[in-house]
Amino acid sequence: MSAGEFTIEFFEDDDGRSPVEEWMDSDLTDLELAALVSGLEHVLTRRGIDVCKTEWGKQLGEGFFEFRIRHTSAEIEHMFTGASSSRQAGKREKVLLRVFCHAYGTKVVLLLSGYDKAGDPSDKRQQREITLARRRLVEFKERQARERKSQRRGGGDS
């Protein structure tokens, strides 16, 4: 990975579960998963929070933003590499995914939650998902604070 790229991290709860990875593994079709992976690789790792200045993202405030996937992986690859992929030729399934993120540290993007907006485009669902992602962000920040406090305490006991 070049120095200019962002690192993608997956939020883990206190039990070590990664809800975004579980969603990717169990809820997405092969076409949606390929589109998401392609979007992460070609867009989010290269732009980070700057995706909010493009059609790919939306700033939601307080260091929290939405990453939007509206294309198949073949379309994304063609946009960013000019290459045409025959892997998904003829597939017309709609891809409309949302992933809620937080950028922090030195070029790190934390994936907090995601959902298939095409499956439920309602505002109520969108707000429920945003609320869930914000709760996970609070949990993440609290864990970071505990770890910093523990490190300071441990460092002073030597």
Coordinates of C-alpha atoms in Angstrom, one line a residue:
M1 CA 0.0 0.0 0.0
S2 CA 1.4 3.4 -0.9
A3 CA 2.0 6.1 1.7
G4 CA -0.9 8.1 0.3
E5 CA -3.5 5.4 0.9
F6 CA -5.8 5.0 3.8
T7 CA -6.0 1.8 5.9
I8 CA -9.4 0.2 6.3
E9 CA -10.2 -1.2 9.8
F10 CA -13.4 -3.0 10.9
F11 CA -15.1 -2.0 14.1
E12 CA -15.0 -4.8 16.7
D13 CA -17.3 -4.9 19.7
D14 CA -16.2 -5.9 23.2
D15 CA -16.7 -9.6 22.3
G16 CA -14.3 -9.3 19.3
R17 CA -17.2 -9.5 16.8
S18 CA -16.9 -7.5 13.6
P19 CA -20.5 -6.6 12.5
V20 CA -19.4 -5.2 9.1
E21 CA -17.5 -8.3 8.2
E22 CA -20.4 -10.5 9.4
W23 CA -22.8 -8.4 7.2
M24 CA -20.4 -8.7 4.2
D25 CA -20.1 -12.5 4.7
S26 CA -23.7 -13.3 5.3
D27 CA -26.1 -10.7 3.9
L28 CA -24.6 -9.5 0.6
T29 CA -25.0 -11.2 -2.7
D30 CA -21.8 -12.1 -4.6
L31 CA -22.4 -9.1 -6.9
E32 CA -22.9 -6.7 -3.9
L33 CA -19.8 -8.0 -2.1
A34 CA -17.7 -7.6 -5.2
A35 CA -19.0 -4.1 -5.6
L36 CA -18.2 -3.2 -2.0
V37 CA -14.7 -4.7 -2.1
S38 CA -14.0 -2.8 -5.3
G39 CA -15.3 0.4 -3.9
L40 CA -13.2 0.0 -0.7
E41 CA -10.1 -0.7 -2.8
H42 CA -10.5 1.9 -5.6
V43 CA -12.3 4.7 -3.7
L44 CA -12.2 4.6 0.1
T45 CA -8.5 3.6 0.5
R46 CA -7.5 6.3 -1.9
R47 CA -9.7 9.1 -0.8
G48 CA -10.5 8.5 2.8
I49 CA -12.8 11.1 4.2
D50 CA -12.4 13.1 1.0
V51 CA -15.0 10.8 -0.5
C52 CA -17.5 13.3 1.1
K53 CA -16.5 15.8 -1.6
T54 CA -17.7 13.4 -4.2
E55 CA -20.8 11.3 -5.1
W56 CA -19.2 8.5 -3.1
G57 CA -19.8 10.0 0.3
K58 CA -21.7 12.3 2.6
Q59 CA -20.5 14.0 5.8
L60 CA -22.8 13.2 8.7
G61 CA -21.0 15.3 11.3
E62 CA -18.7 14.7 14.3
G63 CA -16.1 12.8 12.3
F64 CA -18.8 10.4 11.0
F65 CA -19.6 9.9 7.3
E66 CA -21.4 7.7 4.9
F67 CA -19.7 5.8 2.0
R68 CA -22.0 5.1 -0.9
I69 CA -21.8 2.2 -3.4
R70 CA -24.1 2.6 -6.4
H71 CA -22.2 0.6 -9.0
T72 CA -21.2 -3.0 -9.7
S73 CA -17.5 -3.9 -9.3
A74 CA -17.1 -4.1 -13.0
E75 CA -18.4 -0.5 -13.3
I76 CA -16.1 0.7 -10.5
E77 CA -13.1 -1.0 -12.0
H78 CA -13.8 0.5 -15.4
M79 CA -14.2 4.0 -13.8
F80 CA -10.8 3.8 -12.0
T81 CA -8.7 1.6 -14.2
G82 CA -10.3 1.8 -17.6
A83 CA -10.4 -2.0 -17.7
S84 CA -13.5 -3.9 -18.7
S85 CA -14.4 -7.0 -16.8
S86 CA -16.5 -9.8 -18.2
R87 CA -17.0 -11.3 -14.8
Q88 CA -20.4 -9.8 -14.4
A89 CA -21.4 -9.4 -18.0
G90 CA -25.2 -9.5 -18.3
K91 CA -25.9 -9.0 -14.6
R92 CA -28.3 -6.1 -14.0
E93 CA -28.8 -6.4 -10.3
K94 CA -29.0 -3.0 -8.6
V95 CA -26.3 -2.2 -6.1
L96 CA -27.1 0.4 -3.5
L97 CA -25.1 -0.1 -0.3
R98 CA -24.2 2.3 2.6
V99 CA -21.3 1.9 4.9
F100 CA -20.9 4.2 7.9
C101 CA -17.4 5.2 8.7
H102 CA -15.1 7.2 11.0
A103 CA -11.7 8.5 9.9
Y104 CA -9.0 8.8 12.7
G105 CA -5.3 8.6 13.4
T106 CA -2.9 8.6 10.5
K107 CA -5.1 7.8 7.5
V108 CA -7.3 5.1 9.0
V109 CA -11.0 4.6 8.1
L110 CA -13.0 2.6 10.6
L111 CA -16.0 0.8 9.1
L112 CA -18.8 0.9 11.7
S113 CA -21.8 -0.6 10.0
G114 CA -23.4 -1.1 6.7
Y115 CA -26.7 -2.1 5.0
D116 CA -28.3 -2.7 1.7
K117 CA -30.3 0.5 0.9
A118 CA -31.9 -1.1 -2.2
G119 CA -33.5 -3.7 0.1
D120 CA -35.0 -1.0 2.3
P121 CA -34.7 2.6 1.0
S122 CA -36.9 4.1 3.8
D123 CA -35.7 7.1 5.8
K124 CA -36.7 5.2 9.0
R125 CA -34.2 2.4 8.1
Q126 CA -31.5 4.9 7.3
Q127 CA -31.9 6.7 10.6
R128 CA -31.9 3.3 12.5
E129 CA -28.6 2.4 10.8
I130 CA -27.1 5.8 11.5
T131 CA -28.0 5.5 15.2
L132 CA -26.5 2.0 15.4
A133 CA -23.3 3.3 13.7
R134 CA -23.0 6.3 16.1
R135 CA -23.4 3.9 19.1
R136 CA -20.6 1.8 17.8
L137 CA -18.5 5.0 17.3
V138 CA -19.1 6.0 20.9
E139 CA -18.1 2.4 22.0
F140 CA -14.9 2.6 19.9
K141 CA -13.9 6.0 21.3
E142 CA -14.6 4.9 24.9
R143 CA -12.5 1.8 24.3
Q144 CA -9.6 3.9 22.9
A145 CA -9.8 6.2 26.0
R146 CA -9.7 3.2 28.4
E147 CA -6.7 1.8 26.5
R148 CA -4.8 5.1 26.6
K149 CA -5.6 5.5 30.3
S150 CA -4.4 1.9 30.9
Q151 CA -1.2 2.5 29.0
R152 CA -0.4 5.7 30.9
R153 CA -1.1 3.9 34.2
G154 CA 1.1 1.0 33.1
G155 CA 3.9 3.2 31.9
G156 CA 4.1 5.0 35.2
D157 CA 4.4 1.9 37.4
S158 CA 7.8 0.8 36.1

